[in-house]
Short mmCIF file of N, CA and C in Angstrom, two decimals:
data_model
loop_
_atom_site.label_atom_id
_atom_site.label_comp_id
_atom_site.label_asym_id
_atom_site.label_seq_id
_atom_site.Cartn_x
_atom_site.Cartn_y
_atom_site.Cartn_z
N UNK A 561 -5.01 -130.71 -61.49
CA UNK A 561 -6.00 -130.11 -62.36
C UNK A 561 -7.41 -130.32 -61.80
N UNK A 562 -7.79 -131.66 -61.13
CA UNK A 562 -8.87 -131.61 -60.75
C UNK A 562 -9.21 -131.25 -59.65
N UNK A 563 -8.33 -130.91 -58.76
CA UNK A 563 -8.41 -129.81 -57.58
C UNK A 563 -8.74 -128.73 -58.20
N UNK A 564 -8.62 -128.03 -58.83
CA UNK A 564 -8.65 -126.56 -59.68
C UNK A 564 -9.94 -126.37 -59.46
N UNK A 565 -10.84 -127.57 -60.41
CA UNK A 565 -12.20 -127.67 -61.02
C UNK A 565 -13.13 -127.40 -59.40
N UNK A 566 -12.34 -128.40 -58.73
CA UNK A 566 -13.12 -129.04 -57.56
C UNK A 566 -13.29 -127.55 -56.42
N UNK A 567 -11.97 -126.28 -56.66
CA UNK A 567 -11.91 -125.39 -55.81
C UNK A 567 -12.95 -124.22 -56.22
N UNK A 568 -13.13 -124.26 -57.77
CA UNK A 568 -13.38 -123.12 -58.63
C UNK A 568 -15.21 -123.41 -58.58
N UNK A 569 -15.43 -124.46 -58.48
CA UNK A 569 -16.71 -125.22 -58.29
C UNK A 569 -17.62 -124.78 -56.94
N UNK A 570 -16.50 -125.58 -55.81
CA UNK A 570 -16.68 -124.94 -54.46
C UNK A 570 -16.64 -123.24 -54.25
N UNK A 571 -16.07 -122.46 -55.10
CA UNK A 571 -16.41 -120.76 -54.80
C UNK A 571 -17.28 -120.42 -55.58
N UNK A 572 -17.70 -121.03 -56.39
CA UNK A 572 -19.26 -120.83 -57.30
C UNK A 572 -19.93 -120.99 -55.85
N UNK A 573 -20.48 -122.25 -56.02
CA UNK A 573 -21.45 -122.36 -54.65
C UNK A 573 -21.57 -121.59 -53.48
N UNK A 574 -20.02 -121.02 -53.08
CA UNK A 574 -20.18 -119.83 -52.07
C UNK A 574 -20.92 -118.57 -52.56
N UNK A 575 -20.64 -118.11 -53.78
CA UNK A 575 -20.65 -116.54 -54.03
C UNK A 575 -22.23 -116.98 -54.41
N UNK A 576 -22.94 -117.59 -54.72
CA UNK A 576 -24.02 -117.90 -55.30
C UNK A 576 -25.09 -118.09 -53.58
N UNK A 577 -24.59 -118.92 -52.57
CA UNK A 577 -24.68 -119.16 -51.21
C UNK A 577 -24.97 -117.59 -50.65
N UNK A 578 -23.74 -116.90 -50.45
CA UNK A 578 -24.24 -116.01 -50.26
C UNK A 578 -24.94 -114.14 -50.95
N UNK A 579 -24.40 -114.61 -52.18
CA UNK A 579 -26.16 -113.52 -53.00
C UNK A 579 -27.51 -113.89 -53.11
N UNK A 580 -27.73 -115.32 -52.50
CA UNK A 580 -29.24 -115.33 -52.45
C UNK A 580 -29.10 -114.73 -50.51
N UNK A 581 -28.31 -115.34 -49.35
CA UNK A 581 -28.03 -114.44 -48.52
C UNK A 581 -28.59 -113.11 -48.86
N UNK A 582 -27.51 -112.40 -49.23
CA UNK A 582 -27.84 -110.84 -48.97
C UNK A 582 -29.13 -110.52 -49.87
N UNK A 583 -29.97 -111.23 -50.70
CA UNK A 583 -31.27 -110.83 -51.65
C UNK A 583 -32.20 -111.09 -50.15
N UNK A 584 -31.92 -112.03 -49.09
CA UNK A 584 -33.32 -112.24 -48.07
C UNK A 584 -33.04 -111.12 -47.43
N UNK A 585 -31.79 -110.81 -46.87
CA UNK A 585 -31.41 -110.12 -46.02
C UNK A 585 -31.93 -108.68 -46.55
N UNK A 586 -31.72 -108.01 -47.75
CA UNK A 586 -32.19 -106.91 -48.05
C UNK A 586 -34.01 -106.56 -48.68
N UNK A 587 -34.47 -107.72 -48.65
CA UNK A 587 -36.40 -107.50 -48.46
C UNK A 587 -36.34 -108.04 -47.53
N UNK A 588 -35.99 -107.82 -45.83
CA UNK A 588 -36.00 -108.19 -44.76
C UNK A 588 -36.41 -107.23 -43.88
N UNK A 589 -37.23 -106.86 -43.08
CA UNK A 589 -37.44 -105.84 -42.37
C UNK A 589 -37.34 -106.38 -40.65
N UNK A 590 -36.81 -105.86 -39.91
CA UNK A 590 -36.97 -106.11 -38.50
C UNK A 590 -37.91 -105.71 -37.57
N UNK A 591 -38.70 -106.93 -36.96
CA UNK A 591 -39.85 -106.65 -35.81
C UNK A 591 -39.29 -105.82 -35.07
N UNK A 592 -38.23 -105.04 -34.74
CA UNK A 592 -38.19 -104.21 -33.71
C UNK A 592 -38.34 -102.86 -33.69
N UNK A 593 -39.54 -102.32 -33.21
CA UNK A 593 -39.92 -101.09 -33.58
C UNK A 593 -39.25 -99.56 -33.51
N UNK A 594 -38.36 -99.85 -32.22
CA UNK A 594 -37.52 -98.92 -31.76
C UNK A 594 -36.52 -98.84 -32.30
N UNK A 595 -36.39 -99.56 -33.08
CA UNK A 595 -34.37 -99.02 -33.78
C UNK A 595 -34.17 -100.13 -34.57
N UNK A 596 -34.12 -99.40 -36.00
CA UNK A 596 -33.85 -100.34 -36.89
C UNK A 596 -32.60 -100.02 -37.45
N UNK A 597 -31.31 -99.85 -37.85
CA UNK A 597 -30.54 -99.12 -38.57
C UNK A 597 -30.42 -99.41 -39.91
N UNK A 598 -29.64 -98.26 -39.95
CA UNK A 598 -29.76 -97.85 -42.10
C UNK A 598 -29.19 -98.90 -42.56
N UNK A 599 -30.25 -99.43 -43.84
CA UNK A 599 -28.87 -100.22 -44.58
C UNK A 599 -28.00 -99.83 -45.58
N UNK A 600 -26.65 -100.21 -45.87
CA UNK A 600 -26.15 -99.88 -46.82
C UNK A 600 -26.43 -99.31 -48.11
N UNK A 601 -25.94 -98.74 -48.27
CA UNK A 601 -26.27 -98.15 -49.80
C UNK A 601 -25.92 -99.33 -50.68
N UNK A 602 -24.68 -99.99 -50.69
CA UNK A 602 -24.73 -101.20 -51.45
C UNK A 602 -25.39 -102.40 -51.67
N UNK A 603 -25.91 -102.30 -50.61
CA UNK A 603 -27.40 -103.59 -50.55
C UNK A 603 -28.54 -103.41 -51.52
N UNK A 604 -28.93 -101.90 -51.85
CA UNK A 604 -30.08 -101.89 -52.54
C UNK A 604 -29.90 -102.52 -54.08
N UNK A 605 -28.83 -103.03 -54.29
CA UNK A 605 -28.90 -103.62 -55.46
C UNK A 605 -29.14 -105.12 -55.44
N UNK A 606 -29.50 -105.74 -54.09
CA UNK A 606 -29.91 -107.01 -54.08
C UNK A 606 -31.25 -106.77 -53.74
N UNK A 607 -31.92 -105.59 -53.95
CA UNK A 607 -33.35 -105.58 -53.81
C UNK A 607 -34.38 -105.90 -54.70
N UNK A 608 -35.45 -106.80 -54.91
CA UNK A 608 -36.32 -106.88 -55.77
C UNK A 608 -36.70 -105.55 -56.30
N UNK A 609 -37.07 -105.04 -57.50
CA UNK A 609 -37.63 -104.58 -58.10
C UNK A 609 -39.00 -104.27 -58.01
N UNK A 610 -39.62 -103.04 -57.69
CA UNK A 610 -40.93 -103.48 -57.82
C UNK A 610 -41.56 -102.96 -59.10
#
């Protein structure tokens, strides 16, 4: 049982780990002037609001 807690705990911290991830990653723009590619259409929902 306390493996359960201890696993269910540990995939909080991932999924949480990486949606602040993809929130930098999508107000992120790249210094490279020549070629940036498209981002996902599914990303814009980790975009700030303006």
């Amino acid at each position: 049982m306390k493996q359960k807690k201890q696993g269910r705990s540990f995939a909080g911290t991932v999924v949480n780990l990486l949606n602040t991830s993809l929130m930098v990653d999508a107000n992120t723009t790249t210094c490279v002037g020549f070629y940036q590619p498209e981002a996902p259409k599914e990303l814009s929902r980790f975009k700030k609001s303006k």
